[in-house]
Structures are given as structure tokens and as C-alpha cells.
PDB file of C-alpha atoms in Angstrom:
ATOM      1  CA  MET A   8     422.992 103.867 120.575  1.00 50.00           C
ATOM      2  CA  PRO A   9     421.374 107.349 120.212  1.00 54.00           C
ATOM      3  CA  ASP A  10     417.669 107.785 120.565  1.00 65.00           C
ATOM      4  CA  THR A  11     416.062 108.106 117.317  1.00 63.00           C
ATOM      5  CA  CYS A  12     413.529 106.993 115.055  1.00 65.00           C
ATOM      6  CA  SER A  13     416.159 104.143 113.071  1.00 77.00           C
ATOM      7  CA  PRO A  14     414.134 101.902 111.007  1.00 91.00           C
ATOM      8  CA  ILE A  15     413.244  98.581 113.147  1.00 95.00           C
ATOM      9  CA  THR A  16     415.474  95.910 112.298  1.00 96.00           C
ATOM     10  CA  GLY A  17     414.314  93.670 115.305  1.00 97.00           C
ATOM     11  CA  ILE A  18     411.557  93.738 118.171  1.00 98.00           C
ATOM     12  CA  ASP A  19     412.634  92.164 121.246  1.00 98.00           C
ATOM     13  CA  SER A  20     409.493  91.778 123.305  1.00 98.00           C
ATOM     14  CA  HIS A  21     410.361  90.780 126.480  1.00 98.00           C
ATOM     15  CA  ALA A  22     413.311  91.746 128.306  1.00 98.00           C
ATOM     16  CA  HIS A  23     414.119  93.274 131.961  1.00 97.00           C
ATOM     17  CA  VAL A  24     415.742  95.646 133.594  1.00 97.00           C
ATOM     18  CA  PHE A  25     416.506  96.305 137.533  1.00 94.00           C
ATOM     19  CA  SER A  26     418.296  96.779 140.313  1.00 92.00           C
ATOM     20  CA  ARG A  27     419.659  94.958 143.337  1.00 88.00           C
ATOM     21  CA  GLU A  28     418.945  98.154 145.010  1.00 86.00           C
ATOM     22  CA  LEU A  29     415.789  98.267 144.672  1.00 81.00           C
ATOM     23  CA  GLU A  30     412.946  97.356 147.185  1.00 81.00           C
ATOM     24  CA  LEU A  31     411.593  93.905 146.575  1.00 81.00           C
ATOM     25  CA  VAL A  32     407.975  92.175 147.279  1.00 77.00           C
ATOM     26  CA  CYS A  33     408.255  90.024 150.159  1.00 74.00           C
ATOM     27  CA  ALA A  34     406.830  87.027 148.193  1.00 73.00           C
ATOM     28  CA  ARG A  35     408.874  86.951 145.357  1.00 75.00           C
ATOM     29  CA  ARG A  36     410.290  83.403 143.772  1.00 75.00           C
ATOM     30  CA  TYR A  37     413.600  84.845 142.976  1.00 73.00           C
ATOM     31  CA  THR A  38     415.881  87.640 144.042  1.00 79.00           C
ATOM     32  CA  PRO A  39     418.446  88.611 141.702  1.00 82.00           C
ATOM     33  CA  GLY A  40     422.294  89.812 142.917  1.00 83.00           C
ATOM     34  CA  TYR A  41     423.220  91.826 140.095  1.00 89.00           C
ATOM     35  CA  ASP A  42     421.872  94.531 138.456  1.00 93.00           C
ATOM     36  CA  ALA A  43     420.425  94.247 134.824  1.00 94.00           C
ATOM     37  CA  THR A  44     420.948  97.861 133.472  1.00 96.00           C
ATOM     38  CA  LEU A  45     419.191  99.572 130.621  1.00 98.00           C
ATOM     39  CA  ALA A  46     422.706 100.520 128.678  1.00 97.00           C
ATOM     40  CA  GLN A  47     423.511  96.884 129.163  1.00 97.00           C
ATOM     41  CA  TYR A  48     420.275  95.959 127.773  1.00 98.00           C
ATOM     42  CA  LEU A  49     421.175  98.409 124.607  1.00 97.00           C
ATOM     43  CA  ASP A  50     423.918  97.262 124.250  1.00 97.00           C
ATOM     44  CA  HIS A  51     423.023  93.597 123.687  1.00 98.00           C
ATOM     45  CA  LEU A  52     420.376  94.716 121.217  1.00 98.00           C
ATOM     46  CA  GLN A  53     422.941  96.781 119.088  1.00 96.00           C
ATOM     47  CA  ALA A  54     425.483  94.050 119.354  1.00 97.00           C
ATOM     48  CA  HIS A  55     422.957  91.684 117.222  1.00 97.00           C
ATOM     49  CA  GLY A  56     421.402  93.873 114.907  1.00 96.00           C
ATOM     50  CA  LEU A  57     417.797  94.713 117.046  1.00 97.00           C
ATOM     51  CA  SER A  58     416.748  97.943 116.932  1.00 97.00           C
ATOM     52  CA  HIS A  59     413.797  97.927 119.671  1.00 98.00           C
ATOM     53  CA  GLY A  60     413.011  96.380 122.644  1.00 98.00           C
ATOM     54  CA  VAL A  61     409.836  96.155 125.355  1.00 98.00           C
ATOM     55  CA  LEU A  62     410.837  95.918 128.905  1.00 98.00           C
ATOM     56  CA  VAL A  63     408.526  93.815 131.200  1.00 98.00           C
ATOM     57  CA  GLN A  64     407.930  94.271 135.009  1.00 97.00           C
ATOM     58  CA  PRO A  65     409.990  91.903 136.670  1.00 94.00           C
ATOM     59  CA  SER A  66     407.594  89.870 139.733  1.00 90.00           C
ATOM     60  CA  PHE A  67     410.322  90.457 142.315  1.00 90.00           C
ATOM     61  CA  LEU A  68     409.554  94.272 142.111  1.00 92.00           C
ATOM     62  CA  GLY A  69     405.551  93.697 142.037  1.00 92.00           C
ATOM     63  CA  THR A  70     403.475  97.311 140.642  1.00 94.00           C
ATOM     64  CA  ASP A  71     406.632  99.439 141.919  1.00 95.00           C
ATOM     65  CA  ASN A  72     407.455 100.308 138.239  1.00 97.00           C
ATOM     66  CA  ARG A  73     409.372 103.656 138.421  1.00 96.00           C
ATOM     67  CA  TYR A  74     412.505 101.689 137.388  1.00 97.00           C
ATOM     68  CA  LEU A  75     410.752 100.324 134.143  1.00 98.00           C
ATOM     69  CA  LEU A  76     409.024 103.681 133.423  1.00 98.00           C
ATOM     70  CA  SER A  77     412.328 105.876 134.032  1.00 97.00           C
ATOM     71  CA  ALA A  78     414.676 103.611 131.942  1.00 97.00           C
ATOM     72  CA  LEU A  79     411.356 104.112 129.462  1.00 98.00           C
ATOM     73  CA  ARG A  80     412.014 107.547 129.607  1.00 97.00           C
ATOM     74  CA  GLN A  81     415.534 107.466 128.473  1.00 96.00           C
ATOM     75  CA  ALA A  82     414.711 105.985 125.121  1.00 95.00           C
ATOM     76  CA  PRO A  83     411.347 106.574 124.426  1.00 95.00           C
ATOM     77  CA  GLN A  84     411.829 105.918 120.214  1.00 94.00           C
ATOM     78  CA  ARG A  85     412.745 102.565 121.023  1.00 96.00           C
ATOM     79  CA  LEU A  86     411.352 101.214 123.742  1.00 98.00           C
ATOM     80  CA  ARG A  87     407.814 100.167 125.079  1.00 98.00           C
ATOM     81  CA  GLY A  88     406.735  98.841 128.486  1.00 98.00           C
ATOM     82  CA  VAL A  89     404.638  96.291 130.198  1.00 98.00           C
ATOM     83  CA  VAL A  90     403.589  97.066 133.646  1.00 98.00           C
ATOM     84  CA  VAL A  91     402.183  95.109 136.908  1.00 97.00           C
ATOM     85  CA  LEU A  92     399.776  96.776 138.629  1.00 96.00           C
ATOM     86  CA  ALA A  93     397.171  96.215 141.596  1.00 92.00           C
ATOM     87  CA  GLN A  94     393.512  96.128 140.446  1.00 90.00           C
ATOM     88  CA  GLY A  95     392.603  99.463 141.809  1.00 90.00           C
ATOM     89  CA  VAL A  96     395.381 101.617 140.164  1.00 92.00           C
ATOM     90  CA  ARG A  97     393.786 105.305 138.912  1.00 92.00           C
ATOM     91  CA  ARG A  98     392.914 106.112 135.537  1.00 93.00           C
ATOM     92  CA  ALA A  99     395.580 109.142 136.029  1.00 94.00           C
ATOM     93  CA  GLU A 100     398.193 107.248 136.540  1.00 95.00           C
ATOM     94  CA  LEU A 101     397.517 104.772 133.420  1.00 96.00           C
ATOM     95  CA  GLU A 102     396.897 107.236 131.831  1.00 96.00           C
ATOM     96  CA  SER A 103     400.838 108.903 132.766  1.00 97.00           C
ATOM     97  CA  MET A 104     402.200 105.298 132.213  1.00 97.00           C
ATOM     98  CA  ALA A 105     401.007 105.257 128.511  1.00 97.00           C
ATOM     99  CA  ARG A 106     402.262 108.355 127.465  1.00 97.00           C
ATOM    100  CA  SER A 107     405.696 107.312 129.123  1.00 97.00           C
ATOM    101  CA  GLY A 108     405.495 104.552 126.449  1.00 98.00           C
ATOM    102  CA  VAL A 109     403.759 101.787 128.346  1.00 98.00           C
ATOM    103  CA  VAL A 110     401.273  99.263 126.058  1.00 98.00           C
ATOM    104  CA  GLY A 111     400.301  96.612 128.384  1.00 98.00           C
ATOM    105  CA  VAL A 112     399.606  94.876 131.900  1.00 98.00           C
ATOM    106  CA  ARG A 113     401.220  91.724 132.696  1.00 97.00           C
ATOM    107  CA  LEU A 114     399.418  89.304 135.170  1.00 96.00           C
ATOM    108  CA  ASN A 115     402.328  86.872 136.636  1.00 93.00           C
ATOM    109  CA  LEU A 116     400.125  84.179 137.954  1.00 93.00           C
ATOM    110  CA  MET A 117     402.854  81.857 138.379  1.00 91.00           C
ATOM    111  CA  GLY A 118     402.581  80.143 141.771  1.00 85.00           C
ATOM    112  CA  GLN A 119     399.070  81.973 143.028  1.00 86.00           C
ATOM    113  CA  ALA A 120     396.134  81.354 143.068  1.00 89.00           C
ATOM    114  CA  LEU A 121     393.699  81.452 139.959  1.00 91.00           C
ATOM    115  CA  PRO A 122     391.768  84.522 139.895  1.00 90.00           C
ATOM    116  CA  ASP A 123     388.353  84.980 138.287  1.00 91.00           C
ATOM    117  CA  PHE A 124     387.999  87.757 136.021  1.00 91.00           C
ATOM    118  CA  ARG A 125     384.291  87.859 136.307  1.00 87.00           C
ATOM    119  CA  ASP A 126     384.403  89.562 139.373  1.00 88.00           C
ATOM    120  CA  ALA A 127     383.465  93.436 139.816  1.00 88.00           C
ATOM    121  CA  ALA A 128     387.296  94.349 140.988  1.00 89.00           C
ATOM    122  CA  TRP A 129     388.624  92.508 137.790  1.00 93.00           C
ATOM    123  CA  LYS A 130     385.931  93.951 135.452  1.00 91.00           C
ATOM    124  CA  GLY A 131     386.301  98.047 136.572  1.00 91.00           C
ATOM    125  CA  PHE A 132     390.628  96.974 135.750  1.00 94.00           C
ATOM    126  CA  PHE A 133     390.229  95.891 132.738  1.00 95.00           C
ATOM    127  CA  ALA A 134     387.480  98.380 131.432  1.00 94.00           C
ATOM    128  CA  HIS A 135     390.432 101.094 132.077  1.00 93.00           C
ATOM    129  CA  ILE A 136     392.515  98.703 129.632  1.00 96.00           C
ATOM    130  CA  ALA A 137     390.238  98.270 126.923  1.00 95.00           C
ATOM    131  CA  GLU A 138     389.880 102.083 127.183  1.00 95.00           C
ATOM    132  CA  LEU A 139     393.475 102.506 126.814  1.00 96.00           C
ATOM    133  CA  ASP A 140     393.743 100.040 124.030  1.00 96.00           C
ATOM    134  CA  TRP A 141     396.296  98.553 126.186  1.00 98.00           C
ATOM    135  CA  HIS A 142     397.340  94.556 126.215  1.00 98.00           C
ATOM    136  CA  VAL A 143     397.121  91.486 128.735  1.00 98.00           C
ATOM    137  CA  GLU A 144     399.717  89.563 128.821  1.00 98.00           C
ATOM    138  CA  LEU A 145     399.139  86.029 130.512  1.00 97.00           C
ATOM    139  CA  HIS A 146     402.185  84.124 132.311  1.00 96.00           C
ATOM    140  CA  ARG A 147     400.594  81.058 133.935  1.00 96.00           C
ATOM    141  CA  HIS A 148     401.313  77.174 133.213  1.00 96.00           C
ATOM    142  CA  VAL A 149     399.942  76.107 130.081  1.00 97.00           C
ATOM    143  CA  GLU A 150     397.006  73.775 131.624  1.00 96.00           C
ATOM    144  CA  ASP A 151     394.859  76.754 133.338  1.00 96.00           C
ATOM    145  CA  LEU A 152     395.575  79.048 130.257  1.00 97.00           C
ATOM    146  CA  PRO A 153     392.442  77.903 127.900  1.00 97.00           C
ATOM    147  CA  GLY A 154     389.976  78.380 131.157  1.00 96.00           C
ATOM    148  CA  LEU A 155     391.735  81.940 131.682  1.00 96.00           C
ATOM    149  CA  ILE A 156     391.381  83.050 128.090  1.00 97.00           C
ATOM    150  CA  ARG A 157     388.060  82.164 127.922  1.00 96.00           C
ATOM    151  CA  GLN A 158     387.062  84.333 130.295  1.00 95.00           C
ATOM    152  CA  LEU A 159     389.191  87.100 128.753  1.00 95.00           C
ATOM    153  CA  LEU A 160     387.792  87.167 125.223  1.00 95.00           C
ATOM    154  CA  PRO A 161     384.453  88.277 126.072  1.00 94.00           C
ATOM    155  CA  LEU A 162     386.261  91.461 126.795  1.00 93.00           C
ATOM    156  CA  GLY A 163     387.569  92.313 123.388  1.00 93.00           C
ATOM    157  CA  ILE A 164     391.277  92.981 124.914  1.00 95.00           C
ATOM    158  CA  ARG A 165     394.363  91.636 123.178  1.00 97.00           C
ATOM    159  CA  LEU A 166     395.913  88.456 125.199  1.00 98.00           C
ATOM    160  CA  VAL A 167     399.691  87.996 124.826  1.00 98.00           C
ATOM    161  CA  ILE A 168     400.646  84.561 126.316  1.00 98.00           C
ATOM    162  CA  ASP A 169     404.039  83.827 127.962  1.00 97.00           C
ATOM    163  CA  HIS A 170     407.001  81.816 126.809  1.00 96.00           C
ATOM    164  CA  PHE A 171     405.001  79.515 124.702  1.00 96.00           C
ATOM    165  CA  GLY A 172     402.338  79.017 127.318  1.00 96.00           C
ATOM    166  CA  ARG A 173     405.082  77.649 130.225  1.00 96.00           C
ATOM    167  CA  PRO A 174     404.392  73.901 128.693  1.00 97.00           C
ATOM    168  CA  ASP A 175     406.501  71.341 130.064  1.00 97.00           C
ATOM    169  CA  ALA A 176     408.681  69.930 126.996  1.00 97.00           C
ATOM    170  CA  ARG A 177     408.852  66.762 128.279  1.00 97.00           C
ATOM    171  CA  LEU A 178     405.277  65.610 128.217  1.00 97.00           C
ATOM    172  CA  GLY A 179     404.736  66.936 124.209  1.00 95.00           C
ATOM    173  CA  LEU A 180     402.214  68.757 121.801  1.00 96.00           C
ATOM    174  CA  ALA A 181     399.478  66.923 123.665  1.00 94.00           C
ATOM    175  CA  GLN A 182     399.685  67.620 127.141  1.00 95.00           C
ATOM    176  CA  PRO A 183     396.679  69.079 128.677  1.00 94.00           C
ATOM    177  CA  GLY A 184     395.602  72.700 127.789  1.00 95.00           C
ATOM    178  CA  PHE A 185     398.532  72.670 125.062  1.00 96.00           C
ATOM    179  CA  ALA A 186     396.049  71.780 122.108  1.00 95.00           C
ATOM    180  CA  GLU A 187     393.109  73.943 124.347  1.00 96.00           C
ATOM    181  CA  LEU A 188     395.653  76.896 123.506  1.00 96.00           C
ATOM    182  CA  MET A 189     396.558  75.796 119.817  1.00 96.00           C
ATOM    183  CA  ALA A 190     392.793  76.022 119.297  1.00 95.00           C
ATOM    184  CA  LEU A 191     392.093  79.469 120.776  1.00 96.00           C
ATOM    185  CA  GLY A 192     395.004  81.120 118.750  1.00 94.00           C
ATOM    186  CA  THR A 193     392.495  81.246 115.989  1.00 93.00           C
ATOM    187  CA  SER A 194     389.840  83.711 117.662  1.00 92.00           C
ATOM    188  CA  GLY A 195     392.494  86.455 116.275  1.00 93.00           C
ATOM    189  CA  GLN A 196     392.641  87.768 119.492  1.00 95.00           C
ATOM    190  CA  VAL A 197     395.439  86.085 121.436  1.00 97.00           C
ATOM    191  CA  TRP A 198     399.032  86.440 120.520  1.00 98.00           C
ATOM    192  CA  MET A 199     401.948  84.455 121.671  1.00 98.00           C
ATOM    193  CA  LYS A 200     405.422  85.117 122.721  1.00 98.00           C
ATOM    194  CA  VAL A 201     407.862  83.188 121.060  1.00 97.00           C
ATOM    195  CA  SER A 202     410.402  83.123 123.893  1.00 97.00           C
ATOM    196  CA  GLY A 203     411.566  81.434 127.136  1.00 96.00           C
ATOM    197  CA  ILE A 204     412.613  78.125 125.717  1.00 97.00           C
ATOM    198  CA  TYR A 205     414.762  77.161 128.693  1.00 95.00           C
ATOM    199  CA  ARG A 206     411.830  77.575 131.099  1.00 95.00           C
ATOM    200  CA  LEU A 207     410.436  74.408 129.305  1.00 96.00           C
ATOM    201  CA  ALA A 208     411.469  71.893 132.114  1.00 94.00           C
ATOM    202  CA  GLY A 209     413.124  69.628 129.669  1.00 95.00           C
ATOM    203  CA  THR A 210     416.564  68.794 128.545  1.00 96.00           C
ATOM    204  CA  ASP A 211     418.273  71.468 126.169  1.00 95.00           C
ATOM    205  CA  ARG A 212     417.664  69.223 123.480  1.00 96.00           C
ATOM    206  CA  GLN A 213     414.193  68.631 124.446  1.00 97.00           C
ATOM    207  CA  ASN A 214     413.178  72.210 124.615  1.00 96.00           C
ATOM    208  CA  LEU A 215     414.075  73.331 121.956  1.00 97.00           C
ATOM    209  CA  GLU A 216     412.310  70.495 119.658  1.00 97.00           C
ATOM    210  CA  PHE A 217     409.270  71.497 121.316  1.00 97.00           C
ATOM    211  CA  ALA A 218     409.564  74.236 120.536  1.00 97.00           C
ATOM    212  CA  GLN A 219     410.219  73.830 116.673  1.00 97.00           C
ATOM    213  CA  ALA A 220     407.138  71.715 116.877  1.00 96.00           C
ATOM    214  CA  ALA A 221     405.253  74.002 118.706  1.00 97.00           C
ATOM    215  CA  LEU A 222     405.881  76.884 116.156  1.00 97.00           C
ATOM    216  CA  ALA A 223     404.975  74.901 113.587  1.00 95.00           C
ATOM    217  CA  LEU A 224     401.593  74.735 115.027  1.00 95.00           C
ATOM    218  CA  LEU A 225     401.381  78.141 116.086  1.00 96.00           C
ATOM    219  CA  GLU A 226     401.927  79.149 112.612  1.00 95.00           C
ATOM    220  CA  GLN A 227     398.602  77.317 111.765  1.00 94.00           C
ATOM    221  CA  ARG A 228     396.492  78.300 114.421  1.00 94.00           C
ATOM    222  CA  PHE A 229     397.678  82.223 115.375  1.00 95.00           C
ATOM    223  CA  SER A 230     399.339  82.927 112.180  1.00 95.00           C
ATOM    224  CA  ALA A 231     403.219  84.434 111.860  1.00 95.00           C
ATOM    225  CA  GLN A 232     401.569  88.179 112.420  1.00 96.00           C
ATOM    226  CA  ARG A 233     400.721  87.205 116.216  1.00 97.00           C
ATOM    227  CA  LEU A 234     403.874  85.589 117.231  1.00 98.00           C
ATOM    228  CA  VAL A 235     406.752  87.964 118.532  1.00 98.00           C
ATOM    229  CA  TRP A 236     410.173  86.361 119.489  1.00 98.00           C
ATOM    230  CA  GLY A 237     411.629  87.568 123.116  1.00 98.00           C
ATOM    231  CA  SER A 238     415.016  87.427 124.455  1.00 98.00           C
ATOM    232  CA  ASP A 239     413.674  87.278 127.729  1.00 97.00           C
ATOM    233  CA  TRP A 240     417.023  89.027 129.152  1.00 97.00           C
ATOM    234  CA  PRO A 241     418.836  89.192 131.716  1.00 97.00           C
ATOM    235  CA  HIS A 242     417.383  85.506 131.713  1.00 95.00           C
ATOM    236  CA  THR A 243     416.767  85.305 135.478  1.00 90.00           C
ATOM    237  CA  GLN A 244     417.277  81.755 137.365  1.00 86.00           C
ATOM    238  CA  HIS A 245     419.051  80.443 134.177  1.00 91.00           C
ATOM    239  CA  GLU A 246     421.891  83.247 133.942  1.00 90.00           C
ATOM    240  CA  GLN A 247     424.722  81.099 134.846  1.00 89.00           C
ATOM    241  CA  THR A 248     423.842  78.681 131.447  1.00 93.00           C
ATOM    242  CA  VAL A 249     422.353  81.497 129.183  1.00 94.00           C
ATOM    243  CA  GLY A 250     423.064  84.492 127.540  1.00 95.00           C
ATOM    244  CA  PHE A 251     421.778  86.561 124.924  1.00 97.00           C
ATOM    245  CA  ASP A 252     423.999  85.054 122.583  1.00 97.00           C
ATOM    246  CA  THR A 253     422.278  81.542 123.870  1.00 96.00           C
ATOM    247  CA  VAL A 254     418.723  83.177 122.689  1.00 97.00           C
ATOM    248  CA  ILE A 255     419.926  84.387 119.251  1.00 97.00           C
ATOM    249  CA  GLY A 256     420.905  81.286 118.216  1.00 96.00           C
ATOM    250  CA  GLN A 257     417.570  79.102 119.336  1.00 96.00           C
ATOM    251  CA  LEU A 258     416.022  82.239 117.280  1.00 97.00           C
ATOM    252  CA  GLN A 259     418.456  81.249 114.320  1.00 95.00           C
ATOM    253  CA  VAL A 260     416.723  77.816 114.527  1.00 95.00           C
ATOM    254  CA  LEU A 261     413.390  77.991 114.750  1.00 94.00           C
ATOM    255  CA  ALA A 262     413.238  80.920 112.295  1.00 92.00           C
ATOM    256  CA  CYS A 263     414.451  79.427 109.230  1.00 86.00           C
ATOM    257  CA  THR A 264     413.186  81.216 106.999  1.00 93.00           C
ATOM    258  CA  ALA A 265     413.862  84.940 106.621  1.00 94.00           C
ATOM    259  CA  ALA A 266     409.319  85.849 106.066  1.00 95.00           C
ATOM    260  CA  LEU A 267     409.148  84.226 109.538  1.00 97.00           C
ATOM    261  CA  ARG A 268     412.442  85.826 110.702  1.00 96.00           C
ATOM    262  CA  HIS A 269     410.536  89.304 109.597  1.00 97.00           C
ATOM    263  CA  ALA A 270     407.635  88.673 111.258  1.00 97.00           C
ATOM    264  CA  LEU A 271     408.661  87.591 114.620  1.00 98.00           C
ATOM    265  CA  LEU A 272     410.947  90.420 114.704  1.00 98.00           C
ATOM    266  CA  VAL A 273     409.337  93.196 112.869  1.00 98.00           C
ATOM    267  CA  GLN A 274     405.666  92.914 111.233  1.00 97.00           C
ATOM    268  CA  ALA A 275     404.316  91.393 114.429  1.00 98.00           C
ATOM    269  CA  PRO A 276     405.699  93.179 117.576  1.00 98.00           C
ATOM    270  CA  LYS A 277     405.381  96.774 115.303  1.00 97.00           C
ATOM    271  CA  ALA A 278     401.239  96.047 115.543  1.00 97.00           C
ATOM    272  CA  LEU A 279     401.614  94.589 118.927  1.00 97.00           C
ATOM    273  CA  PHE A 280     403.549  97.368 120.810  1.00 98.00           C
ATOM    274  CA  LYS A 281     402.536 100.265 118.828  1.00 96.00           C
ATOM    275  CA  PHE A 282     405.947 101.381 117.588  1.00 95.00           C
TER     276      PHE A 282
END
């Protein structure tokens, strides 16, 4: 697929690329035994009628974003990036990343102590993010998200929540944190990634039924203009049972109207990721 300014037929808002030869961080929850290359990813997009994608730095590569940045430079018209950064990152480095197509920073807080975003170091970090007009992506279980979001809302930064907020599908919509998260969606500052359904802790049926019910609420509270779909390719830790065809099938079940599908795949991600 040549890198041209082709019409947007669909944007995949969450995918990863990596090589098993890269140096991994010591403290990690997962070690890949295969390569997930840009060429493979672009082939998946083309096969499923999608034109653009967003590459997100995987946690096991830490703050070494070089592989992701290299991928962005190979297809700058069709890709955007979300990086992982140290708090003390230099402004010149951020500006260079922005020129390569980076539009956000990911805070993967799974398995970590909860941060205090009121700390001076965090305030300086977020000041840079706000000046660059990047978004902040939060990956954490749903019960902790409302407290984190309330700390960040006064900063005026767009916030993006990973994978439905990582709720437990077995606990239903009334589980701790979920109603609060829905209420915070009315702020107009919070976006949700409709992705990672297989990460919701239940059976396949429970996960999909929860996602359907959650999406109906999300449309009411967030509006479809702040909901984006992501494949979560290559589905780390679930590679044996989940493929690109799997998540496309789930999307077809969830986005049961052409209007919703267009919002999830084109309108909302085009604005959020600056395509």
C-alpha cells in the first residue's frame, strides 16, 4: 500500500509494532516471541478496507520509542504515534517526535503504584504535553480511573482511555468505577478506545455482551464523536485465540449502524489523531 494522501476509509486507533530482537525493559509483564512488523500491519489494514492506523508504544519496550518512530517515518501520511516517555524528557525531543507524527503519550499504569499527578515533576511534564496539543492515554483498571482523570481534567488536556477502561465483564455495568467513568465522559475532554474486548476478563460471550451494553452507555455519555475503535494488533498475550479477523467481527457486531461505524472509524479518530 503506497504512502499517499488517500481518502480515509477507516482508522485503526490502537496497534503495536515490535521486533523480538529489540532490548526489552527488565520489569515487564510480557515477552514477545515473534515480530510484529509494519509491513504485516499495513497488510492487515489493506485486507480489511482500512486506510490509516495509530501505533502505540508497547509497555515492554519502555521509553525507547525508536522502533515506533522509524515505522512512522516509513508511512507518514497513514500513521500517527503514541509514545511512552520519562517525566524528564527534553522539549527538543518531544518536538522532534511531533514532526515524526507523534500526537500523544501513553501512561501504562497496569501493575504499578498509582501516581500523584499533582507532583511538580508531573506538572512540568504535562505542561509540555499541553503546549504540544498532544493527548494523554491512560491504561489502568476501571476502579482507579476516575481519581486519575479528576487530577488531569483541570490541565485541559484531552484524555484517552484504553480498552473500555479495562473493566471486568463478569461484574457488569454496576462495578466500582464504571458509572463514575461514564459520568466523567460528559466533560467533553475524555475519549474512549473501543478496543481489547478480549481483555475484559470474562468468557468470549460475556466480554462481547458487556462491550455492547457499555457502548450504548458510551454513546450517551461520551457521544460517538469521542469514541474510537482499535484492533489492538497483534493482540499480545491473546495471539493464539485472537486475530485481526476476530476483532473486525466484533466491530461488525458492535457498530450495527453505518453512522456509528463511520464515527468510530473516521470522524472521531480523524479529529483526535490529527489526520
